Amino acid sequence: MSFSDIVRDEHAALMQTYSRFDIAVESGRGATLTDTEGKTYIDFGSGIGVNSLGYADPDWVAAVQKQAATLAHISNLYYNGVQTSFAKRLCEVAGMARVFLGNSGAEANECAIKLARKYSFDKYGEGRSTIISLQNSFHGRTLATLSATGQDSFHQYFFPFMEGFVFAKAGDIDDLRSKAGGDVCAVMLECVQGEGGVIPLESSYLRAVRAFCDQRDILLIVDEVQTGVGRTGRFLACEYSGIKPDIVTMAKGLGGGLPIGACLCNEKPADVLSAGTHGSTFGGNPIVCAGGNVVLKKLTSDGFMEQVAEKGGYMRERLASMPNVREVRGLGMMLGIVLEKGEAKPAAQECLKNGLLVLTAKTLLRLLPPLTITYDEIDKGLLIMEAVLKGV
Ligand SMILES: *Cc1c(COP(=O)(O)O)cnc(C)c1O
């Protein structure tokens, strides 16, 4: 099918919820994509941080194919060894006690919200259900996670939104304290605000939030949907500050390209979600878990995470010296580029024209390359980026 046929059908058949770039991707290998016209691109976006192992990783493909041919789906009414081996490994790597498996980041956060509220309800009764979220945060597109998102632009059209969310200024512990009345059961935050513009929170702030939550038996929910699964050079971004969340959510990179969401918790609320209080038809699907098992195995192999940090550092240094770059920020291979002049979206479009896929976040260019990208691919991409930035 030609590009124009695809665009025609997309306009006719799909709700027009996305403003897409002018490219239809057909295949991928490593960090390199090929479009319907046969043109190749270096991918610095990995499907918004999803293709953590790049495209068509041979071990991931073999595991997924094998599982599809063995048992594609079985309901959660029955036990399944692939699901349990994945869950066990995930809890071990994350240093958490239990996990609930769903299908997306928003769903993982929905589970976190329900878990925190029920933990508090079971222990303290009604009236302690408020969750403090941060200004400029992003937690998803369902009604509860939109309500938890600290950006006014998301609080439109779909009224009424959910009650029970208040927003504190990111990085300001006094503001958070002043907003924490007796009705608060949880604080929810991203260690690096992703969609908000790649803004890392200070370690000292994160530690202060942790200490405050401990004092008040408030659960700390860390949304690692974008930052988790090795993206920042550690399995979880919160490891950099040394804090341990009570609840942590992951999604994007966890399945290596398959839809998954995971809500993990420590011992404290481990038994709160009992039979019948939560569930998912697809959650913990065997094919997804088979893919996830390969992701976890690779990520925990010797030197893998160090390599992510190294490659991130290399990209950051090269980018910082490029023309028209005011600032490069982020952690590991989650990078935001603040431009001196020109807008991010046209710059991203110019990159695309020249064979490089990049993302944007607010006014920034945003990079989330596959964690397995080679230095050769990085250099090819950076060369294109430099030429584009010169011309902006
Ligand atoms: C992407 C993202 C989500 C939403 O994930 P979906 O899989 O799109 O539902 C939630 N939180 C953060 C921090 C994200 O980056």
PDB file of C-alpha atoms and ligand atoms in Angstrom, residues 48 103-109 138-142 145 190 192-195 223-227 249 251-252 260 334 366, ligand 1:
ATOM      1  CA  ILE A  48       7.752   6.854  22.737  1.00  0.00           C
ATOM      2  CA  ASN A 103      -2.080  -3.205  29.647  1.00  0.00           C
ATOM      3  CA  SER A 104      -0.900   0.411  29.689  1.00  0.00           C
ATOM      4  CA  GLY A 105       0.639   3.180  31.729  1.00  0.00           C
ATOM      5  CA  ALA A 106      -2.713   4.758  32.483  1.00  0.00           C
ATOM      6  CA  GLU A 107      -4.049   1.427  33.723  1.00  0.00           C
ATOM      7  CA  ALA A 108      -1.014   0.914  35.937  1.00  0.00           C
ATOM      8  CA  ASN A 109      -1.673   4.340  37.462  1.00  0.00           C
ATOM      9  CA  PHE A 138       1.384  13.598  33.268  1.00  0.00           C
ATOM     10  CA  HIS A 139      -0.216  10.352  34.408  1.00  0.00           C
ATOM     11  CA  GLY A 140      -2.406   9.176  31.518  1.00  0.00           C
ATOM     12  CA  ARG A 141      -5.579   9.643  29.472  1.00  0.00           C
ATOM     13  CA  THR A 142      -8.264   7.796  31.405  1.00  0.00           C
ATOM     14  CA  THR A 145      -5.343   9.636  35.434  1.00  0.00           C
ATOM     15  CA  GLU A 190       7.433  11.303  38.212  1.00  0.00           C
ATOM     16  CA  VAL A 192      11.690  13.126  35.660  1.00  0.00           C
ATOM     17  CA  GLN A 193       8.570  14.840  34.362  1.00  0.00           C
ATOM     18  CA  GLY A 194       8.467  13.477  30.812  1.00  0.00           C
ATOM     19  CA  GLU A 195       5.561  14.929  28.847  1.00  0.00           C
ATOM     20  CA  ASP A 223       5.103   6.912  38.138  1.00  0.00           C
ATOM     21  CA  GLU A 224       7.997   5.296  36.263  1.00  0.00           C
ATOM     22  CA  VAL A 225       5.919   4.584  33.167  1.00  0.00           C
ATOM     23  CA  GLN A 226       8.400   6.579  31.072  1.00  0.00           C
ATOM     24  CA  THR A 227      11.502   6.683  33.298  1.00  0.00           C
ATOM     25  CA  THR A 249       4.186   1.965  38.024  1.00  0.00           C
ATOM     26  CA  ALA A 251       4.711   0.434  31.236  1.00  0.00           C
ATOM     27  CA  LYS A 252       6.271   1.835  28.057  1.00  0.00           C
ATOM     28  CA  ILE A 260       1.750  -3.814  29.228  1.00  0.00           C
ATOM     29  CA  MET A 334      15.793  10.248  28.382  1.00  0.00           C
ATOM     30  CA  ARG A 366      12.820  14.894  23.272  1.00  0.00           C
TER      31      ARG A 366
HETATM   32  C1  LIG B   1       3.084   7.633  28.773  1.00  0.00           C
HETATM   33  C2  LIG B   1       2.846   7.905  30.207  1.00  0.00           C
HETATM   34  C3  LIG B   1       1.661   7.497  30.843  1.00  0.00           C
HETATM   35  C4  LIG B   1       0.510   6.877  30.094  1.00  0.00           C
HETATM   36  O1  LIG B   1       0.831   5.655  29.528  1.00  0.00           O
HETATM   37  P1  LIG B   1      -0.191   4.989  28.453  1.00  0.00           P
HETATM   38  O2  LIG B   1       0.448   3.650  28.191  1.00  0.00           O
HETATM   39  O3  LIG B   1      -0.204   5.880  27.268  1.00  0.00           O
HETATM   40  O4  LIG B   1      -1.503   4.873  29.116  1.00  0.00           O
HETATM   41  C5  LIG B   1       1.564   7.703  32.198  1.00  0.00           C
HETATM   42  N1  LIG B   1       2.562   8.279  32.903  1.00  0.00           N
HETATM   43  C6  LIG B   1       3.696   8.695  32.322  1.00  0.00           C
HETATM   44  C7  LIG B   1       4.763   9.308  33.156  1.00  0.00           C
HETATM   45  C8  LIG B   1       3.886   8.530  30.948  1.00  0.00           C
HETATM   46  O5  LIG B   1       5.002   8.970  30.363  1.00  0.00           O
END
